[in-house]
XYZ file of C-alpha atoms in Angstrom:
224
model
C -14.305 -13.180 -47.905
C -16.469 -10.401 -46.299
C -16.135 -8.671 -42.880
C -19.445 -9.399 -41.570
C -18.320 -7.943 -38.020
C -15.271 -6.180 -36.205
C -14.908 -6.841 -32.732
C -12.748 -5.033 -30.075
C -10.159 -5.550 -27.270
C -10.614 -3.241 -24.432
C -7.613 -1.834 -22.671
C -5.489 0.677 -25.058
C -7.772 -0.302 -28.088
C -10.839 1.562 -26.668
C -10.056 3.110 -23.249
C -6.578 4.484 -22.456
C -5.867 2.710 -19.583
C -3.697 5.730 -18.135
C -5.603 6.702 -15.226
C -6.008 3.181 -14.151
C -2.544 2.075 -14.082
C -1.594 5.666 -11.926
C -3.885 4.179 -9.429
C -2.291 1.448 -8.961
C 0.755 3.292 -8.537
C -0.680 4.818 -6.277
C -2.121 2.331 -4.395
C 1.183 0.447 -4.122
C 2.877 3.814 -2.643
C 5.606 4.210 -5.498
C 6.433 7.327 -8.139
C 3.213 6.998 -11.337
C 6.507 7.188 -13.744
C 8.731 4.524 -11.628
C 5.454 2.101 -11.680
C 5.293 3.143 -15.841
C 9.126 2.102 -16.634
C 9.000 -0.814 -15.061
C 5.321 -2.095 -16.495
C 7.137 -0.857 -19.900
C 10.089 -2.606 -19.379
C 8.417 -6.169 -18.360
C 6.528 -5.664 -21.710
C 9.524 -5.067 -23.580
C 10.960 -8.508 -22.330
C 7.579 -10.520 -23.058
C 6.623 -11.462 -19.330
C 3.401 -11.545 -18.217
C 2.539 -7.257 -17.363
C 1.354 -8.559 -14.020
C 5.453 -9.089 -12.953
C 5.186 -5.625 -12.417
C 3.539 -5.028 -9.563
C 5.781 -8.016 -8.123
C 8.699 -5.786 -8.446
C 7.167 -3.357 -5.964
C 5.264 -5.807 -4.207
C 6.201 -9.527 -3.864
C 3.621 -11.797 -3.755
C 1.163 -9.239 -5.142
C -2.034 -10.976 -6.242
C -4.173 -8.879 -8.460
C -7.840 -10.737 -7.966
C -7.103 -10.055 -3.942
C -5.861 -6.275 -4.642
C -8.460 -5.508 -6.762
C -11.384 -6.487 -4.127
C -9.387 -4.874 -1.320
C -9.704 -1.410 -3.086
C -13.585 -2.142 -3.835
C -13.387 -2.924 0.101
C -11.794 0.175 0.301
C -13.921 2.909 -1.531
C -11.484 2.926 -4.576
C -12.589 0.676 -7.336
C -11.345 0.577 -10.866
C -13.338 3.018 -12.641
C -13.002 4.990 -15.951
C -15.419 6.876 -17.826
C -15.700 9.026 -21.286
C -13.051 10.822 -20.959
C -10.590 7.706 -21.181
C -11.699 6.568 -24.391
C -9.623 7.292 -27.380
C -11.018 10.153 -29.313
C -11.427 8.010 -32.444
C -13.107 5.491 -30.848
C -17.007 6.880 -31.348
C -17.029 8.063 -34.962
C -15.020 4.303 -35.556
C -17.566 1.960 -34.130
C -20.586 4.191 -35.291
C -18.672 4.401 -39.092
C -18.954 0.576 -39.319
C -22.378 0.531 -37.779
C -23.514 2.929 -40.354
C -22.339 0.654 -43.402
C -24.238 -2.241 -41.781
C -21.383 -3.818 -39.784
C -21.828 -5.502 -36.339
C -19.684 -4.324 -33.969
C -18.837 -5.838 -30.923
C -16.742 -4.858 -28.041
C -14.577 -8.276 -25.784
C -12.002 -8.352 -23.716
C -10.266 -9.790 -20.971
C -11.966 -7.091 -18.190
C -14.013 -7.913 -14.661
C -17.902 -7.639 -14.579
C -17.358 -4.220 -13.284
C -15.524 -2.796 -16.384
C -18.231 -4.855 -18.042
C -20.792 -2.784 -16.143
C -19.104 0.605 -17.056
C -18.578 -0.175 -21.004
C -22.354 -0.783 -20.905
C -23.150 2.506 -18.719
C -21.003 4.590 -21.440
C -23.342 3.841 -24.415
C -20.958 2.691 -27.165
C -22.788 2.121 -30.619
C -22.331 -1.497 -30.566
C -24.575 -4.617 -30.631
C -22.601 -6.603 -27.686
C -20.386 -5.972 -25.033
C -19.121 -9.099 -22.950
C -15.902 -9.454 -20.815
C -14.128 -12.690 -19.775
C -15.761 -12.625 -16.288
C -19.189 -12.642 -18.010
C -18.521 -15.695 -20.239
C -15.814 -17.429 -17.599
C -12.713 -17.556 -20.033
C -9.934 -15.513 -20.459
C -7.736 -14.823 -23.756
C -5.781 -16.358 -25.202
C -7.936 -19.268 -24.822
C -9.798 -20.680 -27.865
C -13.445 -20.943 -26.038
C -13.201 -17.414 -25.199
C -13.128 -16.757 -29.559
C -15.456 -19.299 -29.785
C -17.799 -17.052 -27.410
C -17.199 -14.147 -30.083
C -18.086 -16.013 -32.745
C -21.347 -16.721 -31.100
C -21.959 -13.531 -30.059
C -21.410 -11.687 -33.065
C -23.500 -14.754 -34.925
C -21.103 -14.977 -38.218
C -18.671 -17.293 -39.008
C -15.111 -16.910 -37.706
C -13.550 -16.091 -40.761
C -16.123 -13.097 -41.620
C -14.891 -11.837 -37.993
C -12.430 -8.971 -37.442
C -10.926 -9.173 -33.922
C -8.978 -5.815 -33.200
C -6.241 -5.206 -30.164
C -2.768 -4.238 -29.452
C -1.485 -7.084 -28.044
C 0.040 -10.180 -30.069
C -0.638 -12.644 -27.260
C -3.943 -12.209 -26.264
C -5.038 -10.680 -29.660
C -3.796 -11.005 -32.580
C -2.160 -14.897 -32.153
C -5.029 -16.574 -30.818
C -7.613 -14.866 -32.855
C -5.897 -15.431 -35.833
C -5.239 -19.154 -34.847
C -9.131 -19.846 -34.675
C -9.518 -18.037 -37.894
C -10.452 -14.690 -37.774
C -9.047 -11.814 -39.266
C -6.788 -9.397 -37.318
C -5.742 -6.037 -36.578
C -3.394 -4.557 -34.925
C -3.591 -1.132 -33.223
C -0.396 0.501 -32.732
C -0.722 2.341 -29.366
C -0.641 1.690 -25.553
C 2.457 -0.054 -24.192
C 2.516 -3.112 -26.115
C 0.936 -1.687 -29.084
C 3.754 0.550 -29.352
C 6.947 -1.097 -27.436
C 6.290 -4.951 -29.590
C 4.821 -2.820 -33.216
C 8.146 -3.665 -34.607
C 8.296 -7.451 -33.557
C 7.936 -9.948 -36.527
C 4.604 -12.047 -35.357
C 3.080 -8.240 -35.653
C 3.341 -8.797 -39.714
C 3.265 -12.531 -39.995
C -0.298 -12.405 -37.440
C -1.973 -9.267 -38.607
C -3.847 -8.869 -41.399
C -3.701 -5.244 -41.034
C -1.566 -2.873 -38.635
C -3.597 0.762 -37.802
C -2.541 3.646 -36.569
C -6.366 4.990 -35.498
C -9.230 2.699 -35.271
C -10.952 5.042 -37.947
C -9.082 3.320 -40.333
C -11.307 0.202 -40.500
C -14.126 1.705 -42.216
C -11.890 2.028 -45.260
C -10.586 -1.804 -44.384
C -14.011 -3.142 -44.393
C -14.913 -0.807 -47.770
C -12.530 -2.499 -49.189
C -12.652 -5.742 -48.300
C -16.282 -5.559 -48.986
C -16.554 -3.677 -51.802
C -19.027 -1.344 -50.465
C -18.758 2.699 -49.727
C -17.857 4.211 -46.225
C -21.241 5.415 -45.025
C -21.344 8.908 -44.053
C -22.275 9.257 -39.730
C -25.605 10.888 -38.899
């Protein structure tokens, strides 16, 4: 079966998310690395990442928090410099061998708005507030699938998370990969559904030009 297009997760598959989880530390008043340990530690046990801010705050409600620092003059924001470095020559790679490349994820309108303001080389970007369903749920694939206008099975969905990635894309029938980096790409890598769920496991999103070569049995295209 040929990979007619490879779409992306957002958070720690494209942009490091760094900077925008020290803000919240700092918007909650506690230590950046205190906030970190316990966000990494809530991963480690498989709860939802959001029981982190409850530890600090309880009855924290994210939706509310995040217009009250819009209301407030400090918005979520990133820009070029919290991409990955291998994210670029990746995306334009599998645009150059004839690949459609899409870019979804479970973000607000406003990270929509800023993906779109950076200029990736892709053909769509779309978030869950634009389309009005979240991963893991099966319409929000579904949306992919019409977006990237291919069959499911030709798609390549790409994240680091097994619940909001790699399970429920893989249960509608894509293909999967999994990109070992970020908190739960790193702290779950070693967790069986990684294996039994992915069809590959990357290191560097570069890698999927040689994945899709191969798979397709066509040369990696060389990046004007």
């Amino acid at each position: 079966m040929v990979i007619s297009a490879v779409v992306f997760d957002v958070g720690e598959t494209l942009v490091d998310e760094s900077r925008e989880y020290g803000t919240w530390a700092d918007w909650l008043g506690v230590p950046r690395h205190s906030f970190s340990a316990v966000f990494g530690a809530v991963i480690a046990t498989g709860s939802d990442y959001r029981e982190a801010f409850q530890v600090f705050c309880p009855g924290f409600d994210l939706d509310h928090e995040r217009q009250a620092r819009v209301d407030a003059g400090q918005p979520e924001w990133f820009g070029e410099g919290d991409l990955y470095p291998d994210v670029r020559i990746a995306l334009s790679k599998l645009r150059a061998m004839g690949i459609q490349v899409g870019v979804a994820g479970n973000q607000t309108a406003r990270a929509g708005s800023i993906l779109r303001g950076l200029e990736l080389p892709t053909d769509f970007i779309a978030t869950s507030d634009d389309w009005g369903v979240q991963k893991p749920d099966p319409r929000f694939f579904e949306k992919v699938t019409e977006s990237a206008r291919c069959p499911m099975e030709e798609i390549v969905y790409v994240g680091d998370r097994i619940d909001n990635d790699v399970a429920p894309a893989k249960a509608v029938g894509m293909r999967t990969a999994y990109v070992r980096r970020g908190p739960w790409g790193l702290i779950l890598r070693n967790r069986p559904e990684v294996a039994e769920l992915s069809d590959w496991q990357i290191n560097d999103l570069t890698e999927l030009a040689e994945i899709v070569a191969t798979e397709n049995n066509t040369p990696v295209r060389p990046v004007n």
